[in-house]
């Protein structure tokens, strides 16, 4: 329907506004652009990041969106005006060390935002920007974690833990409840809980989508792999579930999208 041209480098994140009229995209050119989807025109160009933008994520209620960057900051933007809200969240406040925020996700109630860096997961209050959870430590075998997601009830969070493992934490106790092992590549690119929170889906550079059952098993540290989807011929980089959990869309590096029942 539309080709949107305005960035000068690779695009690494995007999110639709609640009304579907606008789209926010983040790029390695250090900018976030808000587009009018119908006209294809740039509504606003947001600057402030001094490093490549790695992720842009819209909060579920559309009130805010977040961008993570190589400059070591996580910035929160107003979902209506596009203006930055307050000061950015800095990984190393008060000094010049840089660290990328690679994977960013919001809690279902839009009140918390999580980000990953070098095998750790941090969670902040969106309004106060106070750290409320973490850092949660992965196995230590990962230098860059590309995915994190909250469970539908906000009580758990999953992230790439390195060593071909996805780790799931309970956010009340901050304890590990699952280490999910099944991928043959250490690059886990995407994770998503099903709407009922009983299963987790994951995608990887190994071209496989794994489906994990997280409930009703005594061996809580390993979970149970219910099925594997093997159709892709290239690295799987993104997945999305339909709101009712009945359909799964997966996309790979060669531009192929599959729809699964």
CSV table of N, CA and C in Angstrom, one decimal, residues 188-248:
chain,number,residue,atom,x,y,z
A,188,UNK,N,18.6,-16.2,19.5
A,188,UNK,CA,17.2,-16.2,19.6
A,188,UNK,C,16.6,-14.8,19.2
A,189,UNK,N,15.8,-14.8,18.2
A,189,UNK,CA,15.4,-13.5,17.6
A,189,UNK,C,14.1,-13.0,18.1
A,190,UNK,N,13.2,-13.9,18.6
A,190,UNK,CA,11.9,-13.4,19.0
A,190,UNK,C,11.2,-14.4,20.0
A,191,UNK,N,10.5,-13.8,20.9
A,191,UNK,CA,9.7,-14.6,21.9
A,191,UNK,C,8.4,-14.0,22.1
A,192,UNK,N,7.3,-14.8,22.3
A,192,UNK,CA,6.0,-14.3,22.6
A,192,UNK,C,5.2,-15.3,23.4
A,193,UNK,N,4.5,-14.8,24.4
A,193,UNK,CA,3.6,-15.7,25.1
A,193,UNK,C,2.3,-15.8,24.4
A,194,UNK,N,1.6,-16.9,24.5
A,194,UNK,CA,0.2,-17.0,24.0
A,194,UNK,C,-0.7,-16.2,24.9
A,195,UNK,N,-1.9,-15.8,24.3
A,195,UNK,CA,-2.8,-15.0,25.1
A,195,UNK,C,-3.1,-15.5,26.5
A,196,UNK,N,-3.2,-16.8,26.6
A,196,UNK,CA,-3.5,-17.4,27.9
A,196,UNK,C,-2.3,-17.6,28.9
A,197,UNK,N,-1.1,-17.3,28.3
A,197,UNK,CA,0.1,-17.4,29.1
A,197,UNK,C,0.6,-18.8,29.4
A,198,UNK,N,0.0,-19.8,28.8
A,198,UNK,CA,0.4,-21.2,29.1
A,198,UNK,C,1.5,-21.7,28.2
A,199,UNK,N,1.7,-20.9,27.1
A,199,UNK,CA,2.8,-21.4,26.2
A,199,UNK,C,3.6,-20.2,25.8
A,200,UNK,N,4.8,-20.5,25.3
A,200,UNK,CA,5.7,-19.5,24.8
A,200,UNK,C,6.2,-19.9,23.4
A,201,UNK,N,6.3,-19.0,22.5
A,201,UNK,CA,6.8,-19.2,21.1
A,201,UNK,C,8.1,-18.5,21.0
A,202,UNK,N,9.0,-19.2,20.3
A,202,UNK,CA,10.4,-18.6,20.1
A,202,UNK,C,10.8,-18.8,18.6
A,203,UNK,N,11.6,-17.9,18.1
A,203,UNK,CA,12.2,-18.0,16.8
A,203,UNK,C,13.7,-17.8,16.9
A,204,UNK,N,14.4,-18.3,15.9
A,204,UNK,CA,15.9,-18.3,16.0
A,204,UNK,C,16.5,-18.2,14.6
A,205,UNK,N,17.8,-17.9,14.6
A,205,UNK,CA,18.6,-18.0,13.3
A,205,UNK,C,18.6,-19.5,12.8
A,206,UNK,N,18.3,-20.5,13.6
A,206,UNK,CA,18.3,-21.8,13.1
A,206,UNK,C,17.1,-22.2,12.2
A,207,UNK,N,16.3,-21.2,11.9
A,207,UNK,CA,15.1,-21.3,11.0
A,207,UNK,C,14.0,-22.1,11.6
A,208,UNK,N,14.0,-22.3,12.9
A,208,UNK,CA,13.0,-23.1,13.6
A,208,UNK,C,12.2,-22.2,14.5
A,209,UNK,N,10.9,-22.4,14.6
A,209,UNK,CA,10.0,-21.8,15.6
A,209,UNK,C,9.7,-22.9,16.6
A,210,UNK,N,9.9,-22.6,17.9
A,210,UNK,CA,9.6,-23.6,18.9
A,210,UNK,C,8.4,-23.2,19.7
A,211,UNK,N,7.6,-24.1,20.1
A,211,UNK,CA,6.4,-23.9,20.9
A,211,UNK,C,6.6,-24.6,22.2
A,212,UNK,N,6.6,-23.9,23.3
A,212,UNK,CA,6.9,-24.4,24.6
A,212,UNK,C,5.6,-24.4,25.5
A,213,UNK,N,5.4,-25.5,26.2
A,213,UNK,CA,4.3,-25.5,27.2
A,213,UNK,C,4.9,-25.2,28.6
A,214,UNK,N,4.3,-24.2,29.3
A,214,UNK,CA,4.9,-23.7,30.5
A,214,UNK,C,4.1,-24.1,31.8
A,215,UNK,N,3.0,-24.8,31.6
A,215,UNK,CA,2.1,-25.1,32.7
A,215,UNK,C,2.0,-26.6,32.9
A,216,UNK,N,1.8,-27.0,34.2
A,216,UNK,CA,1.4,-28.4,34.4
A,216,UNK,C,2.5,-29.4,34.4
A,217,UNK,N,3.8,-29.0,34.5
A,217,UNK,CA,4.9,-30.0,34.5
A,217,UNK,C,5.7,-29.8,35.7
A,218,UNK,N,6.2,-31.0,36.2
A,218,UNK,CA,7.0,-30.9,37.5
A,218,UNK,C,8.4,-30.4,37.2
A,219,UNK,N,8.9,-30.6,36.0
A,219,UNK,CA,10.2,-30.2,35.7
A,219,UNK,C,10.2,-28.7,35.2
A,220,UNK,N,10.0,-27.8,36.2
A,220,UNK,CA,9.9,-26.4,35.8
A,220,UNK,C,11.1,-25.8,35.3
A,221,UNK,N,12.3,-26.4,35.5
A,221,UNK,CA,13.5,-25.7,35.0
A,221,UNK,C,13.7,-25.9,33.5
A,222,UNK,N,13.0,-26.9,32.9
A,222,UNK,CA,13.2,-27.1,31.5
A,222,UNK,C,12.0,-26.9,30.6
A,223,UNK,N,10.8,-26.9,31.2
A,223,UNK,CA,9.6,-26.8,30.4
A,223,UNK,C,9.4,-28.0,29.5
A,224,UNK,N,8.5,-27.8,28.5
A,224,UNK,CA,8.2,-28.9,27.6
A,224,UNK,C,8.0,-28.4,26.2
A,225,UNK,N,8.8,-28.9,25.3
A,225,UNK,CA,8.6,-28.4,23.9
A,225,UNK,C,7.5,-29.2,23.2
A,226,UNK,N,6.5,-28.5,22.9
A,226,UNK,CA,5.3,-29.2,22.3
A,226,UNK,C,5.4,-29.4,20.8
A,227,UNK,N,6.0,-28.5,20.1
A,227,UNK,CA,6.1,-28.7,18.6
A,227,UNK,C,7.2,-27.7,18.1
A,228,UNK,N,7.7,-28.1,16.8
A,228,UNK,CA,8.6,-27.3,16.1
A,228,UNK,C,8.1,-27.1,14.7
A,229,UNK,N,8.3,-25.8,14.2
A,229,UNK,CA,7.8,-25.5,12.9
A,229,UNK,C,9.1,-25.3,12.0
A,230,UNK,N,9.2,-26.1,10.9
A,230,UNK,CA,10.4,-26.2,10.2
A,230,UNK,C,10.4,-25.8,8.7
A,231,UNK,N,9.4,-25.0,8.4
A,231,UNK,CA,9.2,-24.6,6.9
A,231,UNK,C,10.3,-23.6,6.4
A,232,UNK,N,10.7,-22.7,7.3
A,232,UNK,CA,11.6,-21.6,6.8
A,232,UNK,C,12.9,-22.1,6.3
A,233,UNK,N,13.4,-21.4,5.2
A,233,UNK,CA,14.7,-21.7,4.6
A,233,UNK,C,15.8,-20.7,5.0
A,234,UNK,N,15.4,-19.7,5.8
A,234,UNK,CA,16.3,-18.7,6.2
A,234,UNK,C,16.1,-18.4,7.7
A,235,UNK,N,17.0,-17.6,8.3
A,235,UNK,CA,16.8,-17.3,9.7
A,235,UNK,C,15.5,-16.6,10.0
A,236,UNK,N,14.8,-17.1,11.0
A,236,UNK,CA,13.5,-16.4,11.4
A,236,UNK,C,13.8,-15.3,12.3
A,237,UNK,N,13.3,-14.1,11.9
A,237,UNK,CA,13.7,-12.9,12.7
A,237,UNK,C,12.5,-12.2,13.4
A,238,UNK,N,11.2,-12.6,13.1
A,238,UNK,CA,10.1,-12.1,13.8
A,238,UNK,C,8.9,-13.0,13.8
A,239,UNK,N,8.1,-12.9,14.8
A,239,UNK,CA,6.9,-13.7,14.9
A,239,UNK,C,5.8,-12.8,15.5
A,240,UNK,N,4.5,-13.1,15.2
A,240,UNK,CA,3.4,-12.4,15.8
A,240,UNK,C,2.2,-13.3,15.9
A,241,UNK,N,1.5,-13.2,17.0
A,241,UNK,CA,0.3,-14.0,17.3
A,241,UNK,C,-0.9,-13.2,17.0
A,242,UNK,N,-2.0,-13.8,16.5
A,242,UNK,CA,-3.2,-13.1,16.4
A,242,UNK,C,-3.8,-12.9,17.8
A,243,UNK,N,-4.6,-11.9,18.1
A,243,UNK,CA,-5.1,-11.6,19.4
A,243,UNK,C,-5.8,-12.8,20.1
A,244,UNK,N,-6.4,-13.6,19.4
A,244,UNK,CA,-7.1,-14.8,20.0
A,244,UNK,C,-6.1,-16.0,20.1
A,245,UNK,N,-4.9,-15.9,19.6
A,245,UNK,CA,-3.9,-17.0,19.7
A,245,UNK,C,-4.1,-18.1,18.7
A,246,UNK,N,-5.0,-18.0,17.7
A,246,UNK,CA,-5.2,-19.1,16.8
A,246,UNK,C,-4.3,-19.1,15.6
A,247,UNK,N,-3.8,-17.9,15.2
A,247,UNK,CA,-2.9,-17.8,14.1
A,247,UNK,C,-1.5,-17.3,14.5
A,248,UNK,N,-0.5,-17.8,13.8
A,248,UNK,CA,0.9,-17.4,14.0
A,248,UNK,C,1.5,-16.9,12.7
